[in-house]
Structures are given as C-alpha cells and as structure tokens.
mmCIF file of C-alpha atoms in Angstrom:
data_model
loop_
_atom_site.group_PDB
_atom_site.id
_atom_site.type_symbol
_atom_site.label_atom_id
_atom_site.label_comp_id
_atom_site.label_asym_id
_atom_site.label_seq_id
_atom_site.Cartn_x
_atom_site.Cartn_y
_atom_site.Cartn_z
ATOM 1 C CA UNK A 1 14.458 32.350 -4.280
ATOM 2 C CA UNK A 2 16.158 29.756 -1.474
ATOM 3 C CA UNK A 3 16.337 32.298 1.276
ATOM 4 C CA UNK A 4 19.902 29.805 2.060
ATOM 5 C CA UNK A 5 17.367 26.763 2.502
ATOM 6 C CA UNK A 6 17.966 27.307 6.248
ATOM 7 C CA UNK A 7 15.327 24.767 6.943
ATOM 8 C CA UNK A 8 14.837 21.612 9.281
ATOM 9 C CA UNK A 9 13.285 18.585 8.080
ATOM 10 C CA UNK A 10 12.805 16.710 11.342
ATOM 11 C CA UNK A 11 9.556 17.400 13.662
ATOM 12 C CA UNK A 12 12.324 17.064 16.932
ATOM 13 C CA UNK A 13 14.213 20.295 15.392
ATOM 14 C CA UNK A 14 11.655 22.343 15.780
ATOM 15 C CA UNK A 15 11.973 24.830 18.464
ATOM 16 C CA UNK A 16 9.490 24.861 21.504
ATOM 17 C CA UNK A 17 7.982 28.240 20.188
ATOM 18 C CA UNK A 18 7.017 26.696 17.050
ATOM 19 C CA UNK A 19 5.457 23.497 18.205
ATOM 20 C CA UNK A 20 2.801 25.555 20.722
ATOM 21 C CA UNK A 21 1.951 27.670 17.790
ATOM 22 C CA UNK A 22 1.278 23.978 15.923
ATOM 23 C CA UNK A 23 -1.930 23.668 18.742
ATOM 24 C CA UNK A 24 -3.680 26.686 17.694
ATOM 25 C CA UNK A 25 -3.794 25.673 13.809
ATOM 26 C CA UNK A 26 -7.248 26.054 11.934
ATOM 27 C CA UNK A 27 -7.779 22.533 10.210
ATOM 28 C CA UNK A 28 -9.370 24.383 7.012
ATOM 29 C CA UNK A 29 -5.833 25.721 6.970
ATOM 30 C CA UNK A 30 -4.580 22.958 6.760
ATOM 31 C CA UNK A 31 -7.072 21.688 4.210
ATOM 32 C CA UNK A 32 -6.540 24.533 2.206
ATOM 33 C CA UNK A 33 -2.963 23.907 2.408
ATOM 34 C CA UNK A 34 -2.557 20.581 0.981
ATOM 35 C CA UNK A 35 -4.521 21.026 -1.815
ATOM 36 C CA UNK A 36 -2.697 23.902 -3.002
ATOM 37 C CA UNK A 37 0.765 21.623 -2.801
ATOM 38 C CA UNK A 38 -1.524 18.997 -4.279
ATOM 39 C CA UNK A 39 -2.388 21.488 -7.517
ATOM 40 C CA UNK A 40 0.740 23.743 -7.425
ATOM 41 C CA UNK A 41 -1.450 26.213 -8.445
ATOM 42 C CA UNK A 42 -2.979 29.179 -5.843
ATOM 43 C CA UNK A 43 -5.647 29.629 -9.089
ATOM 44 C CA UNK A 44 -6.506 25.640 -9.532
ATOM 45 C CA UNK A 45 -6.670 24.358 -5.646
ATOM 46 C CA UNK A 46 -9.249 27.812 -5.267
ATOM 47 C CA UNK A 47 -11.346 26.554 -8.040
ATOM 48 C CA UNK A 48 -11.175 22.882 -5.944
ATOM 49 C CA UNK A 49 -12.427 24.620 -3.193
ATOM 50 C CA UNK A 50 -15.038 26.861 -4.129
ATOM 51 C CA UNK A 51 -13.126 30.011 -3.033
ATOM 52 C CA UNK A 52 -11.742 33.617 -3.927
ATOM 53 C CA UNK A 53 -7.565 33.009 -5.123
ATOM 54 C CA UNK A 54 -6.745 36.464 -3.003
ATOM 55 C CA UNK A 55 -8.640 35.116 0.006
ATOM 56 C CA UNK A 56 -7.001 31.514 -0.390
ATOM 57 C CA UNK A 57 -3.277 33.059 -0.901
ATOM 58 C CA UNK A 58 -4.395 35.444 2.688
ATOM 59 C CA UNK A 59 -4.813 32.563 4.215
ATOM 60 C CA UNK A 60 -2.049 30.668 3.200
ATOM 61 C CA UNK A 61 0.148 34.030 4.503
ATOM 62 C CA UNK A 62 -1.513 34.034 7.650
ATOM 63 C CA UNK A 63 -0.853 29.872 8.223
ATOM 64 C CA UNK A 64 2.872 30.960 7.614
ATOM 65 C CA UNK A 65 3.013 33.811 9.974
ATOM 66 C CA UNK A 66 1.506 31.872 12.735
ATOM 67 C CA UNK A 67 3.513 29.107 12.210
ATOM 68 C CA UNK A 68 6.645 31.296 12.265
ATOM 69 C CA UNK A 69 8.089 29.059 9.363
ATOM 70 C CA UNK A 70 8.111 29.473 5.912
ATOM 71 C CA UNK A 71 6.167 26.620 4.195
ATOM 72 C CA UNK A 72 5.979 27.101 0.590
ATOM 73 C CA UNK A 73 7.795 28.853 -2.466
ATOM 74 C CA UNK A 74 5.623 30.669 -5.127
ATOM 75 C CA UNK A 75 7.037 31.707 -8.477
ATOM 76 C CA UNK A 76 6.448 31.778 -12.101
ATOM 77 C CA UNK A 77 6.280 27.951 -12.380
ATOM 78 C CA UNK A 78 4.136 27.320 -9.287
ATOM 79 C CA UNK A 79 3.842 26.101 -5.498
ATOM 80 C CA UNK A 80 6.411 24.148 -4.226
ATOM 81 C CA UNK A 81 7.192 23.250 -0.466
ATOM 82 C CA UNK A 82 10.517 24.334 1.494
ATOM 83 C CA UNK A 83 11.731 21.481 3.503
ATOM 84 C CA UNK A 84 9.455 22.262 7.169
ATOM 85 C CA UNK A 85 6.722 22.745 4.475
ATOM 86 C CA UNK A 86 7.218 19.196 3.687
ATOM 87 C CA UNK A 87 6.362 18.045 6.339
ATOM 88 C CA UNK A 88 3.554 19.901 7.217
ATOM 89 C CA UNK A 89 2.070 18.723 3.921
ATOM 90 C CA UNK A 90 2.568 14.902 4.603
ATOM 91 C CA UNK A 91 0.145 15.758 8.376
ATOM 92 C CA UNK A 92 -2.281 18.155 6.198
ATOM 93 C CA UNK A 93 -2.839 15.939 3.584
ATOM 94 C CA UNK A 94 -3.664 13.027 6.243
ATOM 95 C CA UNK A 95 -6.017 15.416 8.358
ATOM 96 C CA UNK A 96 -8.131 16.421 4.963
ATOM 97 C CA UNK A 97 -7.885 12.241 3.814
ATOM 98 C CA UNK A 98 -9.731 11.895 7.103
ATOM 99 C CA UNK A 99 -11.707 14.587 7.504
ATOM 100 C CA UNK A 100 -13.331 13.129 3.937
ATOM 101 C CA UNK A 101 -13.575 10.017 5.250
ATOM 102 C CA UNK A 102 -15.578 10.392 8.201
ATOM 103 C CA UNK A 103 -17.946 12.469 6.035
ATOM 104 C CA UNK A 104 -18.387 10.336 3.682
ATOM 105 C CA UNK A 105 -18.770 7.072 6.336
ATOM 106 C CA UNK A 106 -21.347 9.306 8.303
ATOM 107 C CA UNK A 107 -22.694 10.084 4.829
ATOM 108 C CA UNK A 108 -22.629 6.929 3.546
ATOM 109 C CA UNK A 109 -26.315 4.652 2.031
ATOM 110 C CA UNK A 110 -27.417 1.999 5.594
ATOM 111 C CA UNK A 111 -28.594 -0.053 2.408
ATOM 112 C CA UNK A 112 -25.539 -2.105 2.802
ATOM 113 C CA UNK A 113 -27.001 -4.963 0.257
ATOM 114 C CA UNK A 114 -26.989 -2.107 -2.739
ATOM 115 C CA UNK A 115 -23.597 -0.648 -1.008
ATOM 116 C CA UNK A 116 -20.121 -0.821 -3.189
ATOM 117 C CA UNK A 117 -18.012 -3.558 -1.922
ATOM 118 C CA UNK A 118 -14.496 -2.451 -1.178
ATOM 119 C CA UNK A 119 -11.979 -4.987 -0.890
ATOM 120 C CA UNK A 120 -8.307 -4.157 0.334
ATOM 121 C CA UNK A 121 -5.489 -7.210 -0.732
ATOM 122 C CA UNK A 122 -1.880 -7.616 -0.976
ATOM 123 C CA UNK A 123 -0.347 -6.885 -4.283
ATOM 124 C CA UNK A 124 0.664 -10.700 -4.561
ATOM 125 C CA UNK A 125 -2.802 -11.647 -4.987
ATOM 126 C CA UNK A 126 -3.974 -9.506 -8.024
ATOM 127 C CA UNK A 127 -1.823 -10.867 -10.430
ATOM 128 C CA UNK A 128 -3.896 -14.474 -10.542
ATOM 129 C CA UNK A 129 -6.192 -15.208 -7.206
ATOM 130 C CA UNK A 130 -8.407 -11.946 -6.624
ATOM 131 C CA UNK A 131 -8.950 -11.206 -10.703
ATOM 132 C CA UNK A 132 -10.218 -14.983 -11.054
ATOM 133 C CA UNK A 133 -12.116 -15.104 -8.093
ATOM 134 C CA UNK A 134 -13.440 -11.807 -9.308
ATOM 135 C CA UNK A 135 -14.372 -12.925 -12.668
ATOM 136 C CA UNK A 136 -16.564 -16.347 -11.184
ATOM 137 C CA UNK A 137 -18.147 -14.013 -8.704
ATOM 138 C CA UNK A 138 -19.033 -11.125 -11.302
ATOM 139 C CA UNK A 139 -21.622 -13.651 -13.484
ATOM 140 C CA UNK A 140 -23.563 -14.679 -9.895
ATOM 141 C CA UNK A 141 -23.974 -10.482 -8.696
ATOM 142 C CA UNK A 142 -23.425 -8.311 -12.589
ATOM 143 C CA UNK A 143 -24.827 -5.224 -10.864
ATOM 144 C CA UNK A 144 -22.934 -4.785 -7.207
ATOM 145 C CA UNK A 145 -20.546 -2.045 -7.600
ATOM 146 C CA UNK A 146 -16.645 -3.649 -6.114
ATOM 147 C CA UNK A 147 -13.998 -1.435 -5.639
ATOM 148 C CA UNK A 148 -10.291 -3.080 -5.101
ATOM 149 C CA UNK A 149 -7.289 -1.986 -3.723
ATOM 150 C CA UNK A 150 -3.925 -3.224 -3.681
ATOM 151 C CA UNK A 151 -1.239 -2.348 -0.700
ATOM 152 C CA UNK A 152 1.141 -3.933 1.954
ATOM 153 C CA UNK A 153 -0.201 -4.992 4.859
ATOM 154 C CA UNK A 154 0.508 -2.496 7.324
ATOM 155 C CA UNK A 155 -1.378 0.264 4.922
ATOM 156 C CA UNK A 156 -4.489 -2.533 4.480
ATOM 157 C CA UNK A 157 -5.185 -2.714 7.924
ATOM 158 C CA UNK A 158 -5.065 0.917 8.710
ATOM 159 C CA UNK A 159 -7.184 1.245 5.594
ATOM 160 C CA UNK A 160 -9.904 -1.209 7.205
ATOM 161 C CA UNK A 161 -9.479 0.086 10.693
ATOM 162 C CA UNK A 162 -10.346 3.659 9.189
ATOM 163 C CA UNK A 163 -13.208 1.964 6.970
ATOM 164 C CA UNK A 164 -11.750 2.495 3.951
ATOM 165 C CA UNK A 165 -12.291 -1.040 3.200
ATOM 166 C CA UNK A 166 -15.234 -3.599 4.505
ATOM 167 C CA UNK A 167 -12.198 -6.173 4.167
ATOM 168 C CA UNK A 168 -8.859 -7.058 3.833
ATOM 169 C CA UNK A 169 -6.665 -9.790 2.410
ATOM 170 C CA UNK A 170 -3.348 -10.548 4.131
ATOM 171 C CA UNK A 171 -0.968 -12.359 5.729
ATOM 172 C CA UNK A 172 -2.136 -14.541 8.916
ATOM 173 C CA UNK A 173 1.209 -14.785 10.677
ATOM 174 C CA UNK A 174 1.566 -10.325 10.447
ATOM 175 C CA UNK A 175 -1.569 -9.357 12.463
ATOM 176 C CA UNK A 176 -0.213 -8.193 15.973
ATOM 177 C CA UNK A 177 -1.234 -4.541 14.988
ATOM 178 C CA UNK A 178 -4.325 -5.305 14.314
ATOM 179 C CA UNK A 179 -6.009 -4.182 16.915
ATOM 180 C CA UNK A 180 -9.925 -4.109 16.546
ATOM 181 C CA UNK A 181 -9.564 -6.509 13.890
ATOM 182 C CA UNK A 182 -10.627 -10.336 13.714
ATOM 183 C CA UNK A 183 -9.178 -12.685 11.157
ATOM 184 C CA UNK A 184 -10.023 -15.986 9.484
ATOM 185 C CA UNK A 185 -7.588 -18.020 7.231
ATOM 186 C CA UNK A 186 -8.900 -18.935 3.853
ATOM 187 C CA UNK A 187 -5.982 -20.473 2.056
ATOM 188 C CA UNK A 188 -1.995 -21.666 2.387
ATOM 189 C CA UNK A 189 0.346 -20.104 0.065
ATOM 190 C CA UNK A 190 3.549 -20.756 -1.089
ATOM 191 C CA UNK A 191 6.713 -18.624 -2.425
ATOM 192 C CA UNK A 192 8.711 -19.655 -4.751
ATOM 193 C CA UNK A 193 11.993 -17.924 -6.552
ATOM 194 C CA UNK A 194 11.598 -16.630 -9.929
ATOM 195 C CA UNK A 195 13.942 -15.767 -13.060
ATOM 196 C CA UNK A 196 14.054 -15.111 -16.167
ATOM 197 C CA UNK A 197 14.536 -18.574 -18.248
ATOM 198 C CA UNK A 198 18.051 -17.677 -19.202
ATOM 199 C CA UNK A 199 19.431 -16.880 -15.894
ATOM 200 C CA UNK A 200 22.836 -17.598 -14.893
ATOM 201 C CA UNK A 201 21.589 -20.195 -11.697
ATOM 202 C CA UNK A 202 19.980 -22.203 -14.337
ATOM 203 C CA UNK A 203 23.503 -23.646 -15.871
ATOM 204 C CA UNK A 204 24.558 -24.119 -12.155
ATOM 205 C CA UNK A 205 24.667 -28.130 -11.318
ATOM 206 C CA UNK A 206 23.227 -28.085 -7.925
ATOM 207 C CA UNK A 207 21.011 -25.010 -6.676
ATOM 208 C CA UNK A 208 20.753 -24.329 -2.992
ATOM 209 C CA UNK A 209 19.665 -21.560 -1.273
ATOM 210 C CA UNK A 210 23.070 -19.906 -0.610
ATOM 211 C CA UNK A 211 23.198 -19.789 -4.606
ATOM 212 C CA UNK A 212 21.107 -16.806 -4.732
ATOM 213 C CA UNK A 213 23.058 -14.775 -2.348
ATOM 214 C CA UNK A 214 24.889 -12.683 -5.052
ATOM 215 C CA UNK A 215 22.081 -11.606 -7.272
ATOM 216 C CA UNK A 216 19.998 -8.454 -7.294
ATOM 217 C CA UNK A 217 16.352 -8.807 -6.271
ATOM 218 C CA UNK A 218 13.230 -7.016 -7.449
ATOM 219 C CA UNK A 219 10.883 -7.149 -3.897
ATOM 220 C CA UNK A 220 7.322 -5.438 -3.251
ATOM 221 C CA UNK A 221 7.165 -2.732 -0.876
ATOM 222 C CA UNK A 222 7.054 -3.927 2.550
ATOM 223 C CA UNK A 223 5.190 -2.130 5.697
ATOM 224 C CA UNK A 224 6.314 -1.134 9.314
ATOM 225 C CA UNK A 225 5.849 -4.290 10.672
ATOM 226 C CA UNK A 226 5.815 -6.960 7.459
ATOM 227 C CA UNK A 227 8.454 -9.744 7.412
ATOM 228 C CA UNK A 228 10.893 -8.406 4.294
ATOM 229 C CA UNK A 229 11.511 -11.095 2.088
ATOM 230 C CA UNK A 230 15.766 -10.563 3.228
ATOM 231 C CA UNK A 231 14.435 -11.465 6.798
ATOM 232 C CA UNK A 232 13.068 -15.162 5.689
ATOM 233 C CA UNK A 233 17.154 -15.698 4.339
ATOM 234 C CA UNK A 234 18.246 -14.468 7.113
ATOM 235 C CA UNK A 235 16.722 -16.884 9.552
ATOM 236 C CA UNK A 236 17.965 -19.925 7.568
ATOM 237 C CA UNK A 237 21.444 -18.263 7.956
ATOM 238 C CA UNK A 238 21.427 -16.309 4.617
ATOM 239 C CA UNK A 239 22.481 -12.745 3.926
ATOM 240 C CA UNK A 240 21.304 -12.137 0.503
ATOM 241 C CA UNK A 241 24.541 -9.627 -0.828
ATOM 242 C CA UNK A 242 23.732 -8.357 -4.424
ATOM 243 C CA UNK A 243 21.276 -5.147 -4.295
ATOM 244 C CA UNK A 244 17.811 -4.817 -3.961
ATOM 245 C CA UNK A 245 15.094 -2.730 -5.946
ATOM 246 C CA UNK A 246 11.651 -1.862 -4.307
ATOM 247 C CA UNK A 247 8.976 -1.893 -6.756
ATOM 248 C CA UNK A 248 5.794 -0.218 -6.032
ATOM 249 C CA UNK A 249 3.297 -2.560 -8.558
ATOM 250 C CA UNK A 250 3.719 -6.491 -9.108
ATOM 251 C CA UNK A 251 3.984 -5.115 -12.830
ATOM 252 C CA UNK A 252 6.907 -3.411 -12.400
ATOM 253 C CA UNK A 253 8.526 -6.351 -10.461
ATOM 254 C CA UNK A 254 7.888 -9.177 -13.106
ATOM 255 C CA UNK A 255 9.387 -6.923 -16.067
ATOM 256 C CA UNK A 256 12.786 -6.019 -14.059
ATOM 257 C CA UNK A 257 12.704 -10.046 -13.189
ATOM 258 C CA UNK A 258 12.027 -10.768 -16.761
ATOM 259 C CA UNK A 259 14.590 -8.061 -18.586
ATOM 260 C CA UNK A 260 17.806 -8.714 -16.050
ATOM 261 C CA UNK A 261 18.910 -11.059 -13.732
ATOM 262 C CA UNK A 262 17.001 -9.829 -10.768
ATOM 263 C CA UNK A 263 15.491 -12.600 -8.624
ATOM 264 C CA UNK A 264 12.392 -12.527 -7.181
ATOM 265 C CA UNK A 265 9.967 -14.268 -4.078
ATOM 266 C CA UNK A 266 6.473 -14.251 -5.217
ATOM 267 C CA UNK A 267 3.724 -16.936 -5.344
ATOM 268 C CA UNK A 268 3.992 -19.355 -8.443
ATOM 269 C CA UNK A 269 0.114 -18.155 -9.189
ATOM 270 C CA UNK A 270 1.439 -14.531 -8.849
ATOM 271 C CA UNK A 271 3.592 -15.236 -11.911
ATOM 272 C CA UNK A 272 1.482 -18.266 -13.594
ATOM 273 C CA UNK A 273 0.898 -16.394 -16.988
ATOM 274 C CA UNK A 274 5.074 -14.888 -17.424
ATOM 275 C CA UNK A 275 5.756 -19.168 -17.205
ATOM 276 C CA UNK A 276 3.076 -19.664 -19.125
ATOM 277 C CA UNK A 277 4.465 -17.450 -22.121
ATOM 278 C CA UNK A 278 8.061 -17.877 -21.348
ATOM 279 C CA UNK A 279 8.886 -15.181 -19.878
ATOM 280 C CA UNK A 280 9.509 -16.242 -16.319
ATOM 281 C CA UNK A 281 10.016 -19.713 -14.574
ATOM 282 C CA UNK A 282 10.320 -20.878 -11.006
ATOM 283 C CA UNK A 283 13.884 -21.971 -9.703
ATOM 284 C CA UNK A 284 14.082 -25.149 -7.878
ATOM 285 C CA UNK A 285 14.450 -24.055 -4.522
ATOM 286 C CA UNK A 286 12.661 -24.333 -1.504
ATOM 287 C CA UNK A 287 11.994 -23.866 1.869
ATOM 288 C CA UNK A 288 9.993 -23.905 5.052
ATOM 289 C CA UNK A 289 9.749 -20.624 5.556
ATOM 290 C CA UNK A 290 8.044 -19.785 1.704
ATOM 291 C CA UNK A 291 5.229 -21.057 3.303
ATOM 292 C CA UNK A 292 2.216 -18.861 4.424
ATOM 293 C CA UNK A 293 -1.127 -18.375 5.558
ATOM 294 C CA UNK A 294 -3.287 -15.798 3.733
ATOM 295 C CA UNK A 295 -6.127 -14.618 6.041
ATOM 296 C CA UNK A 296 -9.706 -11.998 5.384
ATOM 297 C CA UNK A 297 -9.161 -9.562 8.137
ATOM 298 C CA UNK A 298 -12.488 -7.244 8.725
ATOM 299 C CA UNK A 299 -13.164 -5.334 12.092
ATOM 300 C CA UNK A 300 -15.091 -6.470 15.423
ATOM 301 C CA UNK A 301 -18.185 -6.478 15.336
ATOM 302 C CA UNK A 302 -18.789 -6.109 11.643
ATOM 303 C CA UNK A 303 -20.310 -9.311 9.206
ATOM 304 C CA UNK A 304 -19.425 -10.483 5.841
ATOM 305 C CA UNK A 305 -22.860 -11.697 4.290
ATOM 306 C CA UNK A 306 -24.581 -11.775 0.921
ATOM 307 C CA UNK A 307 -22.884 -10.450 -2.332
ATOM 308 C CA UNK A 308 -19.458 -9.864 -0.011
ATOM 309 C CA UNK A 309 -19.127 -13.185 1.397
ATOM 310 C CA UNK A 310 -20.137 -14.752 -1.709
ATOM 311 C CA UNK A 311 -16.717 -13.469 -2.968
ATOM 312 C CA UNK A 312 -14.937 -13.929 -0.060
ATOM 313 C CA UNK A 313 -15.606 -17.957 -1.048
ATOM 314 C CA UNK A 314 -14.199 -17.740 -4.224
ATOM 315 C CA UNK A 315 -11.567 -16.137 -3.269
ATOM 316 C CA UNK A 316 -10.989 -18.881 -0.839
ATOM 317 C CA UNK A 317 -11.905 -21.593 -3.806
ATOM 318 C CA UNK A 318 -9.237 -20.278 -5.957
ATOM 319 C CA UNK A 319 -7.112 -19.622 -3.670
ATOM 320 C CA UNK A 320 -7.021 -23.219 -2.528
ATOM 321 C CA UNK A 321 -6.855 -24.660 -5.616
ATOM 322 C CA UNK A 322 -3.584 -22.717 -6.557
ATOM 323 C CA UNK A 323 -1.816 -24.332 -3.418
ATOM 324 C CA UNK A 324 -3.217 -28.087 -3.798
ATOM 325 C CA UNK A 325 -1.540 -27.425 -8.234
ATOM 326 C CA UNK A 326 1.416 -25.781 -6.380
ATOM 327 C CA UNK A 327 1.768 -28.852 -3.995
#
C-alpha cells in the first residue's frame, strides 16, 4: 500500500504544524519506535521490550497521529518505514543509543582497575599496529577484559566524548572538533600507494604522481571533517579522474585493490602481510603530504594508568618501529 508515497524526506519540508507537535513526543515512543524498525516485527521488538504486541502497535498509532505523518508500513512481510519515517528512525535510534549509554555509564563498576578497556582506532591501524600491540600486551594483563573498535575519526571522537570509549587513536593534524578532548602523539606514519603486483603503472618507465590520475581507487570511509585522501592530490595540484569506491572495512579495500586495478593510500604496515604473500605491493611514489601524525585522544580530566596505559606503550612501540622499517 504506497498511499502515492506523498512523503518528504528533508527535516526543512516539514510544515510548522508538524515540527511543534515534534516537542511534545514521549521518548519511550520513540524507543519503542526504533526497535520495532530495528526487528521489523510488532511481535519480536514487544518481546525486546518486555511488553503486550496490542499495547506496543497502540502506541505506535498514537506516535503517528500526533505526529500527523505517517511513519511506517505494516503488511504481511513486516515493518518498513515511509520516507518521513526514515528519518524519524535515524533521531529515535540515536535518542535510545543514548539513553543506554548514560545508564549504563551511571551504572557502570568505580573499580576502574577490574573495568573493560575500550579502545576506539582508525581502521588503518587494525590491520598490523593495534593487533600486535595487542598480542605483546595480552601475555603482561591475560585477564583484563579489552573491547576494540574501529571507525573514522569524526565517529571516534564523538564515541569518546559520549564515553563510549576510555580512548581513541587518530590522526593529530584532524582534532579541531575535539572539544573536551586532550591529545598526545605517539608515532609518525606514512602512506604509501598500493596495487596489485600486475598493475598497469608497474610497466610504466617513470612513475610520478600525475600517473595515478586515471585509475579507480578503493578509499576508507572518511568523516565530516577528515582530510579525504582526493584532498592530499589536490593540494599538490592533482585531480585524481578515474572513480572512486568507499569501502566500509580495510578488508574489503585490500581485496578490490588486490582483484582489479583499483589504487589505494594506506600505511605500508596496513598492508605488510598482502606484500608479504604477493598479493599487494607498494608503488614508488611519494610525497610530503603521506606523512602523518597518529595521536591517543582521551577527554579532560580523565588518566590513562595501569593495564590501559600499559597498552597505550605498545601501541606506541610498534607503532614506532613500523615508521623507523618504513623510513
């Protein structure tokens, strides 16, 4: 049933009436709301919440009719969103994430030495750096419990801000956001341009960075305000012209590199084991700008001490010895 999908999908469409009916929303609507999109299911998403399906689907009718806008289809098959329901999922889903959150941070064990360690770090890094640095730290603390998280930087540092993570690994020079946040480089790092061994550059005589210009690239996500890999080109006077495909794991980046002739910017530790069994290599190209700093971020105020600074140091150790074998 499409009832003409007569919908808006921008908040700035919305007409006055509906966004002063938006004030007087009940958050366990809301709740309620996402994790029925979430199951697709009226029957699963009340089992999830502990509640009656007729009293879940009444409220559900009663979000809609306040709201003045239809939010949700139901048929045979399941829950699905209309368009304006959408977006009303992408704001419920962050109000219950956060709701959670603080419950579980006011919640949460003050025996910080026993506490999980939760470590936030760019997906360039778990490839080689964090997983070795990992492994060294594991034999010195077998019993602390370490959570890790990969994402781009803009993502990390909301993550730590909303203490999601007791730390962060990023990039030094991308910070201005940060607000709250305090920083300390641990290691330089350095990109390099990847292949597969039997690209097409490789038979070229001389290689310079205009060479790569017509080739597809395989990039990592990038955040709201991180540098895109394009932008370093640019600002030696390069527009790169062949296409470009986002990949949302490192995994998925070094098998489109490794399969086609996408290129790829990455760290030569970040791809250490695909040279090591022939499925990569590193084109000889450089530049000033493939240089970085990688930085822990964690918020004011807070301390890094005992089993979490212990790893913090390896991470550094390793870290630093990649660049010095890169160099």
């Amino acid at each position: 049933m499409s009832h003409g999908r007569r919908y808006t999908t921008d908040a700035a469409e919305l007409s006055e009436d509906v966004r002063l009916r938006t004030r007087d929303i009940d958050p366990k609507k809301l709740i309620y709301y996402a994790t029925v999109i979430d199951q697709g299911s009226f029957t699963r998403a009340a089992k999830i919440l502990g509640v009656k399906q007729p009293a879940l689907s009444i409220s559900m009718n009663r979000l809609e009719a306040m709201l003045a806008v239809k939010i949700m289809e139901r048929g045979s098959q399941g829950v699905t969103t209309t368009p304006q329901g959408d977006l009303l999922y992408s704001h419920a889903r962050r109000i219950r994430d956060e709701i959670f959150l603080a419950d579980r941070n006011l919640h949460s064990d003050v025996d910080h030495e026993n506490s999980p360690i939760r470590l936030g770090c760019l997906m360039s890094l778990t490839s080689n750096v964090v997983p070795s640095a990992i492994a060294r730290w594991r034999s010195g603390f077998p019993d602390t419990e370490l959570h890790v998280a990969d994402a781009t930087q803009f993502d990390l540092m909301n993550g730590l801000l909303c203490r999601e993570h007791d730390f962060v690994l990023g990039f030094a020079e991308r910070h201005q956001f940060a607000g709250g946040l305090r920083q300390r480089v641990l290691f330089r790092d350095r990109l390099c341009v990847a292949a597969r061994p039997g690209h097409p550059l490789f038979s070229e005589r001389e290689l310079t960075p205009s060479s790569l210009v017509d080739y597809p690239w395989a990039s990592l996500p990038s955040g709201p305000f991180d540098v895109r890999f394009e932008n370093i080109f640019e600002s030696a006077g390069i527009s790169l012209l062949g296409g470009v495909t986002i990949c949302v794991s490192i995994a998925l980046m070094k098998t489109l590199m490794s399969c086609s002739d996408h290129l790829g910017l990455l760290p030569r530790h970040a791809v250490q084991n695909e040279i090591a069994d022939g499925r990569l290599t590193i084109l000889p190209i450089t530049m000033p700008e493939f240089s970085r700093s990688i930085a822990i971020f964690f918020r004011e105020g807070s301390t890094i001490e005992g089993p979490s600074r212990a790893l913090v140091d390896e991470i550094q150790l390793f870290g630093s010895q990649c660049y010095r074998a890169d160099g």
